[in-house]
Amino acid sequence: LAWSPGGALLASCGGDRAVRVWGRAAFAVPLQCVATLEGHENEVKSVAWAPSGSLLATCSRDKSVWVWEVDEEEEYECVSVLNAHTQDVKHVVWHPSQELLASASYDDTVRLYREEEDDWVCCATLEGHGSTVWAVAFDKEGERLASVSDDRTLRVWRQYHPGNQEGVACSGTDPTWKCVCTLSGYHSRTIYDVSWCHLTGALATACGDDAIRVFEESPTNFPNIQSNLSNLTLHCSASVLRTSVEAEPSRRKRPRVSFSRHMSLMALAVFPVSFLE
């Protein structure tokens, strides 16, 4: 599911290989299906609206990423079918302010796309994960991208522009993406989702070990973190496991808040780590 930037439309996808867009004619009127987008040859795994609201991205087990354009009359046209991945595509997400699209795949890679001369092309391939990449998320500025995987690691990738102070080589005028942090040792099973809070900068992960963990950027080195280019260090500040919120050791003497399991998930989603202060 994905809401359009203005909140007027809701896109959904599923095993019937179709994408449906839902809207309402007036306030308090039930949502109705206003468009059905067909073309994928297998289950559609993810949908995402561009920040402009004029583009919708979809991805599928058919190994493809589709970009749909929405005109002023809310007519949908597929403007590009991207076949850069060699296996199922699990997730798509847009840059927060640009028409830059990222996708995660069963082929262990993350790929980035942009429009060039009226066509969409794969402009970068991020390699390093040892197994399926399940989800990706941009930070607030869109300069960093987090990815999570079946290999039980979280990786953070940073964009370097030509002439950057760190001396990272770029090809012509194109930016280069480099892994600046690999976080391992915290998750005991597959990491299925990641969310980057654009208010606090905290990163939350959802893992197959029944826990949600929140990571914050820290100026101090912590164990189990391999950092490249020495410009990013993360530490685990909170973990939701079963029915309680478990804080890092430095916070364990502070009052702890217990919720039902579902409320714990909501608390982290709405108030990332702040309720532990």
PDB file of C-alpha atoms in Angstrom:
ATOM      1  CA  LEU A   1       0.000   0.000   0.000  1.00  0.00           C
ATOM      2  CA  ALA A   2       1.113   3.574  -0.645  1.00  0.00           C
ATOM      3  CA  TRP A   3      -0.657   6.920  -0.268  1.00  0.00           C
ATOM      4  CA  SER A   4      -0.036   9.619  -2.847  1.00  0.00           C
ATOM      5  CA  PRO A   5       1.831  12.699  -1.530  1.00  0.00           C
ATOM      6  CA  GLY A   6      -1.386  14.682  -1.226  1.00  0.00           C
ATOM      7  CA  GLY A   7      -3.228  11.822   0.443  1.00  0.00           C
ATOM      8  CA  ALA A   8      -5.996  11.769  -2.156  1.00  0.00           C
ATOM      9  CA  LEU A   9      -5.101   8.414  -3.695  1.00  0.00           C
ATOM     10  CA  LEU A  10      -4.137   5.018  -2.332  1.00  0.00           C
ATOM     11  CA  ALA A  11      -2.297   2.448  -4.463  1.00  0.00           C
ATOM     12  CA  SER A  12      -2.477  -1.262  -3.648  1.00  0.00           C
ATOM     13  CA  CYS A  13      -0.925  -4.390  -5.101  1.00  0.00           C
ATOM     14  CA  GLY A  14      -1.123  -8.129  -4.617  1.00  0.00           C
ATOM     15  CA  GLY A  15      -1.026 -11.643  -5.952  1.00  0.00           C
ATOM     16  CA  ASP A  16      -3.531 -11.005  -8.744  1.00  0.00           C
ATOM     17  CA  ARG A  17      -0.751  -9.236 -10.734  1.00  0.00           C
ATOM     18  CA  ALA A  18      -2.722  -5.983 -10.789  1.00  0.00           C
ATOM     19  CA  VAL A  19      -2.212  -2.580  -9.191  1.00  0.00           C
ATOM     20  CA  ARG A  20      -5.298  -0.708  -8.103  1.00  0.00           C
ATOM     21  CA  VAL A  21      -5.608   2.985  -7.328  1.00  0.00           C
ATOM     22  CA  TRP A  22      -8.316   4.062  -4.890  1.00  0.00           C
ATOM     23  CA  GLY A  23      -9.820   7.509  -4.405  1.00  0.00           C
ATOM     24  CA  ARG A  24     -12.961   9.286  -3.315  1.00  0.00           C
ATOM     25  CA  ALA A  25     -15.077  11.896  -5.058  1.00  0.00           C
ATOM     26  CA  ALA A  26     -15.749  13.853  -1.861  1.00  0.00           C
ATOM     27  CA  PHE A  27     -14.905  13.863   1.831  1.00  0.00           C
ATOM     28  CA  ALA A  28     -16.581  11.130   3.902  1.00  0.00           C
ATOM     29  CA  VAL A  29     -17.365   9.165   0.740  1.00  0.00           C
ATOM     30  CA  PRO A  30     -16.017   5.581   0.729  1.00  0.00           C
ATOM     31  CA  LEU A  31     -12.879   4.899  -1.300  1.00  0.00           C
ATOM     32  CA  GLN A  32     -13.552   3.505  -4.744  1.00  0.00           C
ATOM     33  CA  CYS A  33     -11.255   1.906  -7.304  1.00  0.00           C
ATOM     34  CA  VAL A  34     -10.515   4.622  -9.865  1.00  0.00           C
ATOM     35  CA  ALA A  35      -7.903   2.747 -11.911  1.00  0.00           C
ATOM     36  CA  THR A  36      -6.623  -0.789 -12.436  1.00  0.00           C
ATOM     37  CA  LEU A  37      -3.086  -1.067 -13.811  1.00  0.00           C
ATOM     38  CA  GLU A  38      -2.255  -4.334 -15.512  1.00  0.00           C
ATOM     39  CA  GLY A  39       0.817  -5.668 -17.249  1.00  0.00           C
ATOM     40  CA  HIS A  40       2.941  -7.436 -14.670  1.00  0.00           C
ATOM     41  CA  GLU A  41       3.220 -11.171 -15.293  1.00  0.00           C
ATOM     42  CA  ASN A  42       3.438 -12.232 -11.643  1.00  0.00           C
ATOM     43  CA  GLU A  43       2.626 -11.071  -8.119  1.00  0.00           C
ATOM     44  CA  VAL A  44       3.173  -7.341  -7.586  1.00  0.00           C
ATOM     45  CA  LYS A  45       5.237  -6.882  -4.433  1.00  0.00           C
ATOM     46  CA  SER A  46       5.453  -3.124  -3.854  1.00  0.00           C
ATOM     47  CA  VAL A  47       4.113   0.259  -4.982  1.00  0.00           C
ATOM     48  CA  ALA A  48       5.493   3.758  -4.382  1.00  0.00           C
ATOM     49  CA  TRP A  49       4.525   7.303  -5.392  1.00  0.00           C
ATOM     50  CA  ALA A  50       7.122   9.830  -6.483  1.00  0.00           C
ATOM     51  CA  PRO A  51       7.236  13.029  -4.367  1.00  0.00           C
ATOM     52  CA  SER A  52       5.591  14.960  -7.226  1.00  0.00           C
ATOM     53  CA  GLY A  53       2.622  12.582  -7.228  1.00  0.00           C
ATOM     54  CA  SER A  54       2.833  12.305 -11.009  1.00  0.00           C
ATOM     55  CA  LEU A  55       4.722   8.997 -11.084  1.00  0.00           C
ATOM     56  CA  LEU A  56       3.925   5.610  -9.580  1.00  0.00           C
ATOM     57  CA  ALA A  57       6.473   2.800  -9.383  1.00  0.00           C
ATOM     58  CA  THR A  58       5.590  -0.892  -9.112  1.00  0.00           C
ATOM     59  CA  CYS A  59       7.704  -4.028  -8.859  1.00  0.00           C
ATOM     60  CA  SER A  60       6.983  -7.696  -9.207  1.00  0.00           C
ATOM     61  CA  ARG A  61       8.128 -11.279  -8.971  1.00  0.00           C
ATOM     62  CA  ASP A  62       8.392 -11.105 -12.773  1.00  0.00           C
ATOM     63  CA  LYS A  63      11.807  -9.394 -12.156  1.00  0.00           C
ATOM     64  CA  SER A  64      10.660  -6.019 -13.480  1.00  0.00           C
ATOM     65  CA  VAL A  65      10.098  -2.476 -12.219  1.00  0.00           C
ATOM     66  CA  TRP A  66       7.423  -0.398 -13.953  1.00  0.00           C
ATOM     67  CA  VAL A  67       7.104   3.379 -13.918  1.00  0.00           C
ATOM     68  CA  TRP A  68       3.605   4.772 -14.507  1.00  0.00           C
ATOM     69  CA  GLU A  69       2.830   8.396 -15.350  1.00  0.00           C
ATOM     70  CA  VAL A  70      -0.347  10.073 -14.124  1.00  0.00           C
ATOM     71  CA  ASP A  71      -1.766  12.932 -16.195  1.00  0.00           C
ATOM     72  CA  GLU A  72      -4.058  15.759 -15.067  1.00  0.00           C
ATOM     73  CA  GLU A  73      -7.124  13.667 -15.858  1.00  0.00           C
ATOM     74  CA  GLU A  74      -5.782  10.849 -13.653  1.00  0.00           C
ATOM     75  CA  GLU A  75      -5.121   8.581 -16.609  1.00  0.00           C
ATOM     76  CA  TYR A  76      -2.235   6.145 -16.083  1.00  0.00           C
ATOM     77  CA  GLU A  77       0.328   5.231 -18.721  1.00  0.00           C
ATOM     78  CA  CYS A  78       3.326   2.945 -18.330  1.00  0.00           C
ATOM     79  CA  VAL A  79       6.304   5.002 -19.476  1.00  0.00           C
ATOM     80  CA  SER A  80       9.044   2.475 -18.729  1.00  0.00           C
ATOM     81  CA  VAL A  81       9.585  -1.209 -17.961  1.00  0.00           C
ATOM     82  CA  LEU A  82      12.947  -1.731 -16.258  1.00  0.00           C
ATOM     83  CA  ASN A  83      14.510  -5.190 -16.382  1.00  0.00           C
ATOM     84  CA  ALA A  84      17.811  -4.544 -14.615  1.00  0.00           C
ATOM     85  CA  HIS A  85      17.249  -7.185 -11.933  1.00  0.00           C
ATOM     86  CA  THR A  86      17.801 -10.877 -12.619  1.00  0.00           C
ATOM     87  CA  GLN A  87      15.428 -12.137  -9.892  1.00  0.00           C
ATOM     88  CA  ASP A  88      12.227 -11.141  -8.052  1.00  0.00           C
ATOM     89  CA  VAL A  89      11.995  -7.460  -7.125  1.00  0.00           C
ATOM     90  CA  LYS A  90      10.844  -7.070  -3.532  1.00  0.00           C
ATOM     91  CA  HIS A  91      10.574  -3.340  -2.876  1.00  0.00           C
ATOM     92  CA  VAL A  92      10.632   0.097  -4.519  1.00  0.00           C
ATOM     93  CA  VAL A  93      11.045   3.518  -2.939  1.00  0.00           C
ATOM     94  CA  TRP A  94      11.490   7.053  -4.290  1.00  0.00           C
ATOM     95  CA  HIS A  95      14.039   9.665  -3.281  1.00  0.00           C
ATOM     96  CA  PRO A  96      12.288  12.173  -0.953  1.00  0.00           C
ATOM     97  CA  SER A  97      12.698  15.153  -3.280  1.00  0.00           C
ATOM     98  CA  GLN A  98      13.941  13.894  -6.657  1.00  0.00           C
ATOM     99  CA  GLU A  99      12.700  11.532  -9.322  1.00  0.00           C
ATOM    100  CA  LEU A 100      15.285   8.927  -8.354  1.00  0.00           C
ATOM    101  CA  LEU A 101      13.961   5.412  -7.772  1.00  0.00           C
ATOM    102  CA  ALA A 102      15.524   2.575  -5.767  1.00  0.00           C
ATOM    103  CA  SER A 103      14.623  -1.122  -5.887  1.00  0.00           C
ATOM    104  CA  ALA A 104      15.590  -4.162  -3.799  1.00  0.00           C
ATOM    105  CA  SER A 105      15.755  -7.669  -5.178  1.00  0.00           C
ATOM    106  CA  TYR A 106      16.174 -11.393  -4.659  1.00  0.00           C
ATOM    107  CA  ASP A 107      19.346 -11.071  -6.777  1.00  0.00           C
ATOM    108  CA  ASP A 108      21.109  -9.574  -3.698  1.00  0.00           C
ATOM    109  CA  THR A 109      21.386  -6.064  -5.167  1.00  0.00           C
ATOM    110  CA  VAL A 110      19.904  -2.591  -4.893  1.00  0.00           C
ATOM    111  CA  ARG A 111      19.454  -0.672  -8.132  1.00  0.00           C
ATOM    112  CA  LEU A 112      18.844   3.030  -8.763  1.00  0.00           C
ATOM    113  CA  TYR A 113      17.011   4.525 -11.732  1.00  0.00           C
ATOM    114  CA  ARG A 114      16.521   7.963 -13.211  1.00  0.00           C
ATOM    115  CA  GLU A 115      15.079   9.464 -16.360  1.00  0.00           C
ATOM    116  CA  GLU A 116      17.451  10.235 -19.219  1.00  0.00           C
ATOM    117  CA  GLU A 117      16.281  11.628 -22.550  1.00  0.00           C
ATOM    118  CA  ASP A 118      12.638  10.623 -22.081  1.00  0.00           C
ATOM    119  CA  ASP A 119      13.503   7.110 -20.929  1.00  0.00           C
ATOM    120  CA  TRP A 120      14.279   5.528 -17.576  1.00  0.00           C
ATOM    121  CA  VAL A 121      17.648   3.838 -17.066  1.00  0.00           C
ATOM    122  CA  CYS A 122      19.473   2.001 -14.292  1.00  0.00           C
ATOM    123  CA  CYS A 123      22.116   4.487 -13.138  1.00  0.00           C
ATOM    124  CA  ALA A 124      23.691   2.537 -10.248  1.00  0.00           C
ATOM    125  CA  THR A 125      23.915  -0.991  -8.850  1.00  0.00           C
ATOM    126  CA  LEU A 126      24.734  -1.397  -5.159  1.00  0.00           C
ATOM    127  CA  GLU A 127      26.382  -4.733  -4.423  1.00  0.00           C
ATOM    128  CA  GLY A 128      27.570  -6.161  -1.125  1.00  0.00           C
ATOM    129  CA  HIS A 129      24.700  -8.040   0.482  1.00  0.00           C
ATOM    130  CA  GLY A 130      25.142 -11.801   0.600  1.00  0.00           C
ATOM    131  CA  SER A 131      21.511 -12.687   0.045  1.00  0.00           C
ATOM    132  CA  THR A 132      18.072 -11.272  -0.843  1.00  0.00           C
ATOM    133  CA  VAL A 133      17.630  -7.538  -0.230  1.00  0.00           C
ATOM    134  CA  TRP A 134      14.128  -7.107   1.170  1.00  0.00           C
ATOM    135  CA  ALA A 135      13.730  -3.357   1.603  1.00  0.00           C
ATOM    136  CA  VAL A 136      15.371   0.034   1.174  1.00  0.00           C
ATOM    137  CA  ALA A 137      14.780   3.496   2.656  1.00  0.00           C
ATOM    138  CA  PHE A 138      16.202   6.975   1.992  1.00  0.00           C
ATOM    139  CA  ASP A 139      17.110   9.416   4.736  1.00  0.00           C
ATOM    140  CA  LYS A 140      15.469  12.857   4.902  1.00  0.00           C
ATOM    141  CA  GLU A 141      17.909  14.531   2.504  1.00  0.00           C
ATOM    142  CA  GLY A 142      18.140  11.561   0.157  1.00  0.00           C
ATOM    143  CA  GLU A 143      21.924  11.498   0.440  1.00  0.00           C
ATOM    144  CA  ARG A 144      21.939   8.114   2.185  1.00  0.00           C
ATOM    145  CA  LEU A 145      20.088   4.875   1.557  1.00  0.00           C
ATOM    146  CA  ALA A 146      19.556   2.006   4.009  1.00  0.00           C
ATOM    147  CA  SER A 147      19.091  -1.587   2.856  1.00  0.00           C
ATOM    148  CA  VAL A 148      18.241  -4.767   4.793  1.00  0.00           C
ATOM    149  CA  SER A 149      18.713  -8.347   3.783  1.00  0.00           C
ATOM    150  CA  ASP A 150      18.311 -12.046   4.300  1.00  0.00           C
ATOM    151  CA  ASP A 151      22.017 -11.989   5.247  1.00  0.00           C
ATOM    152  CA  ARG A 152      20.948 -10.405   8.596  1.00  0.00           C
ATOM    153  CA  THR A 153      22.773  -7.136   7.984  1.00  0.00           C
ATOM    154  CA  LEU A 154      21.763  -3.523   7.552  1.00  0.00           C
ATOM    155  CA  ARG A 155      23.853  -1.484   5.150  1.00  0.00           C
ATOM    156  CA  VAL A 156      23.937   2.283   4.730  1.00  0.00           C
ATOM    157  CA  TRP A 157      24.989   3.681   1.377  1.00  0.00           C
ATOM    158  CA  ARG A 158      26.052   7.286   0.814  1.00  0.00           C
ATOM    159  CA  GLN A 159      25.937   9.330  -2.358  1.00  0.00           C
ATOM    160  CA  TYR A 160      29.154  11.102  -3.359  1.00  0.00           C
ATOM    161  CA  HIS A 161      29.049  13.862  -5.943  1.00  0.00           C
ATOM    162  CA  PRO A 162      31.896  14.750  -8.337  1.00  0.00           C
ATOM    163  CA  GLY A 163      34.565  16.806  -6.567  1.00  0.00           C
ATOM    164  CA  ASN A 164      33.580  15.536  -3.109  1.00  0.00           C
ATOM    165  CA  GLN A 165      35.959  16.337  -0.241  1.00  0.00           C
ATOM    166  CA  GLU A 166      36.456  12.664   0.615  1.00  0.00           C
ATOM    167  CA  GLY A 167      38.107  12.033  -2.735  1.00  0.00           C
ATOM    168  CA  VAL A 168      35.690   9.295  -3.801  1.00  0.00           C
ATOM    169  CA  ALA A 169      36.015   8.791  -7.554  1.00  0.00           C
ATOM    170  CA  CYS A 170      32.976   9.528  -9.730  1.00  0.00           C
ATOM    171  CA  SER A 171      32.316   8.728 -13.356  1.00  0.00           C
ATOM    172  CA  GLY A 172      31.929  12.021 -15.208  1.00  0.00           C
ATOM    173  CA  THR A 173      29.086  14.067 -13.755  1.00  0.00           C
ATOM    174  CA  ASP A 174      27.340  11.044 -12.219  1.00  0.00           C
ATOM    175  CA  PRO A 175      27.380  10.582  -8.431  1.00  0.00           C
ATOM    176  CA  THR A 176      28.790   7.406  -6.875  1.00  0.00           C
ATOM    177  CA  TRP A 177      27.121   5.386  -4.109  1.00  0.00           C
ATOM    178  CA  LYS A 178      29.375   3.731  -1.531  1.00  0.00           C
ATOM    179  CA  CYS A 179      28.585   1.545   1.481  1.00  0.00           C
ATOM    180  CA  VAL A 180      29.608   3.563   4.562  1.00  0.00           C
ATOM    181  CA  CYS A 181      28.284   1.236   7.264  1.00  0.00           C
ATOM    182  CA  THR A 182      27.551  -2.473   7.617  1.00  0.00           C
ATOM    183  CA  LEU A 183      25.636  -3.313  10.780  1.00  0.00           C
ATOM    184  CA  SER A 184      25.791  -6.952  11.848  1.00  0.00           C
ATOM    185  CA  GLY A 185      25.356  -9.016  14.985  1.00  0.00           C
ATOM    186  CA  TYR A 186      22.062  -7.543  16.181  1.00  0.00           C
ATOM    187  CA  HIS A 187      19.652  -9.614  14.090  1.00  0.00           C
ATOM    188  CA  SER A 188      19.445 -13.396  14.348  1.00  0.00           C
ATOM    189  CA  ARG A 189      17.178 -13.913  11.345  1.00  0.00           C
ATOM    190  CA  THR A 190      16.173 -12.236   8.071  1.00  0.00           C
ATOM    191  CA  ILE A 191      15.562  -8.464   8.222  1.00  0.00           C
ATOM    192  CA  TYR A 192      12.397  -7.806   6.244  1.00  0.00           C
ATOM    193  CA  ASP A 193      11.863  -4.060   6.464  1.00  0.00           C
ATOM    194  CA  VAL A 194      13.596  -0.792   7.287  1.00  0.00           C
ATOM    195  CA  SER A 195      12.268   2.714   7.931  1.00  0.00           C
ATOM    196  CA  TRP A 196      14.298   5.914   8.225  1.00  0.00           C
ATOM    197  CA  CYS A 197      12.594   8.556  10.398  1.00  0.00           C
ATOM    198  CA  HIS A 198      12.790  11.952   8.697  1.00  0.00           C
ATOM    199  CA  LEU A 199      12.221  13.750  12.013  1.00  0.00           C
ATOM    200  CA  THR A 200      14.762  12.142  14.355  1.00  0.00           C
ATOM    201  CA  GLY A 201      17.103  10.389  11.922  1.00  0.00           C
ATOM    202  CA  ALA A 202      16.531   7.053  13.665  1.00  0.00           C
ATOM    203  CA  LEU A 203      16.551   3.812  11.674  1.00  0.00           C
ATOM    204  CA  ALA A 204      14.072   1.049  12.548  1.00  0.00           C
ATOM    205  CA  THR A 205      14.313  -2.547  11.351  1.00  0.00           C
ATOM    206  CA  ALA A 206      11.753  -5.366  11.376  1.00  0.00           C
ATOM    207  CA  CYS A 207      13.293  -8.820  11.776  1.00  0.00           C
ATOM    208  CA  GLY A 208      12.146 -12.415  11.521  1.00  0.00           C
ATOM    209  CA  ASP A 209      13.268 -12.967  15.121  1.00  0.00           C
ATOM    210  CA  ASP A 210      10.077 -11.149  16.234  1.00  0.00           C
ATOM    211  CA  ALA A 211      11.902  -7.943  17.182  1.00  0.00           C
ATOM    212  CA  ILE A 212      11.925  -4.360  15.994  1.00  0.00           C
ATOM    213  CA  ARG A 213      15.187  -2.530  16.632  1.00  0.00           C
ATOM    214  CA  VAL A 214      15.895   1.195  16.514  1.00  0.00           C
ATOM    215  CA  PHE A 215      19.358   2.477  15.611  1.00  0.00           C
ATOM    216  CA  GLU A 216      20.694   5.975  16.116  1.00  0.00           C
ATOM    217  CA  GLU A 217      23.758   7.657  14.706  1.00  0.00           C
ATOM    218  CA  SER A 218      26.531   8.017  17.249  1.00  0.00           C
ATOM    219  CA  PRO A 219      29.952   9.713  17.297  1.00  0.00           C
ATOM    220  CA  THR A 220      31.358   6.788  19.325  1.00  0.00           C
ATOM    221  CA  ASN A 221      32.438   3.446  17.933  1.00  0.00           C
ATOM    222  CA  PHE A 222      30.411   0.446  19.011  1.00  0.00           C
ATOM    223  CA  PRO A 223      31.079  -3.282  18.484  1.00  0.00           C
ATOM    224  CA  ASN A 224      29.692  -5.295  15.567  1.00  0.00           C
ATOM    225  CA  ILE A 225      29.839  -2.331  13.216  1.00  0.00           C
ATOM    226  CA  GLN A 226      32.139  -2.235  10.205  1.00  0.00           C
ATOM    227  CA  SER A 227      32.396   1.325   8.943  1.00  0.00           C
ATOM    228  CA  ASN A 228      33.889   2.356   5.621  1.00  0.00           C
ATOM    229  CA  LEU A 229      35.277   5.871   5.047  1.00  0.00           C
ATOM    230  CA  SER A 230      34.826   6.515   8.803  1.00  0.00           C
ATOM    231  CA  ASN A 231      31.786   8.728   8.406  1.00  0.00           C
ATOM    232  CA  LEU A 232      28.907   6.808   9.971  1.00  0.00           C
ATOM    233  CA  THR A 233      28.471   4.830  13.171  1.00  0.00           C
ATOM    234  CA  LEU A 234      25.178   3.435  14.424  1.00  0.00           C
ATOM    235  CA  HIS A 235      24.172   1.884  17.728  1.00  0.00           C
ATOM    236  CA  CYS A 236      21.035   0.062  18.831  1.00  0.00           C
ATOM    237  CA  SER A 237      19.035   2.351  21.126  1.00  0.00           C
ATOM    238  CA  ALA A 238      15.874   0.282  21.565  1.00  0.00           C
ATOM    239  CA  SER A 239      14.373  -3.116  20.816  1.00  0.00           C
ATOM    240  CA  VAL A 240      10.734  -4.175  20.807  1.00  0.00           C
ATOM    241  CA  LEU A 241      10.533  -7.866  21.641  1.00  0.00           C
ATOM    242  CA  ARG A 242       7.232  -9.529  22.470  1.00  0.00           C
ATOM    243  CA  THR A 243       5.493  -7.152  24.920  1.00  0.00           C
ATOM    244  CA  SER A 244       8.165  -4.792  26.224  1.00  0.00           C
ATOM    245  CA  VAL A 245      10.469  -2.040  25.053  1.00  0.00           C
ATOM    246  CA  GLU A 246      14.055  -3.009  25.824  1.00  0.00           C
ATOM    247  CA  ALA A 247      16.495  -0.096  26.024  1.00  0.00           C
ATOM    248  CA  GLU A 248      20.239  -0.124  25.533  1.00  0.00           C
ATOM    249  CA  PRO A 249      22.332  -0.630  28.716  1.00  0.00           C
ATOM    250  CA  SER A 250      22.880   3.108  29.312  1.00  0.00           C
ATOM    251  CA  ARG A 251      19.105   3.602  29.456  1.00  0.00           C
ATOM    252  CA  ARG A 252      18.067   0.545  31.451  1.00  0.00           C
ATOM    253  CA  LYS A 253      17.931   2.429  34.772  1.00  0.00           C
ATOM    254  CA  ARG A 254      15.358   4.796  33.331  1.00  0.00           C
ATOM    255  CA  PRO A 255      11.619   4.050  33.532  1.00  0.00           C
ATOM    256  CA  ARG A 256      10.571   1.583  30.848  1.00  0.00           C
ATOM    257  CA  VAL A 257       7.251   1.573  29.063  1.00  0.00           C
ATOM    258  CA  SER A 258       5.384  -1.651  28.350  1.00  0.00           C
ATOM    259  CA  PHE A 259       2.669  -1.978  25.716  1.00  0.00           C
ATOM    260  CA  SER A 260       0.794  -4.757  24.104  1.00  0.00           C
ATOM    261  CA  ARG A 261       2.786  -6.030  21.123  1.00  0.00           C
ATOM    262  CA  HIS A 262       0.731  -4.080  18.590  1.00  0.00           C
ATOM    263  CA  MET A 263       0.914  -0.877  20.628  1.00  0.00           C
ATOM    264  CA  SER A 264       4.683  -1.291  20.871  1.00  0.00           C
ATOM    265  CA  LEU A 265       4.896  -1.290  17.097  1.00  0.00           C
ATOM    266  CA  MET A 266       2.686   1.787  16.913  1.00  0.00           C
ATOM    267  CA  ALA A 267       4.745   3.607  19.522  1.00  0.00           C
ATOM    268  CA  LEU A 268       7.936   3.103  17.555  1.00  0.00           C
ATOM    269  CA  ALA A 269       6.270   4.116  14.327  1.00  0.00           C
ATOM    270  CA  VAL A 270       4.767   7.333  15.696  1.00  0.00           C
ATOM    271  CA  PHE A 271       7.293   8.314  18.367  1.00  0.00           C
ATOM    272  CA  PRO A 272      10.636   6.798  17.337  1.00  0.00           C
ATOM    273  CA  VAL A 273      12.810   6.282  20.462  1.00  0.00           C
ATOM    274  CA  SER A 274      11.531   9.501  22.068  1.00  0.00           C
ATOM    275  CA  PHE A 275       9.381   7.655  24.601  1.00  0.00           C
ATOM    276  CA  LEU A 276      12.554   6.170  26.062  1.00  0.00           C
ATOM    277  CA  GLU A 277      13.942   9.537  27.041  1.00  0.00           C
TER     278      GLU A 277
END
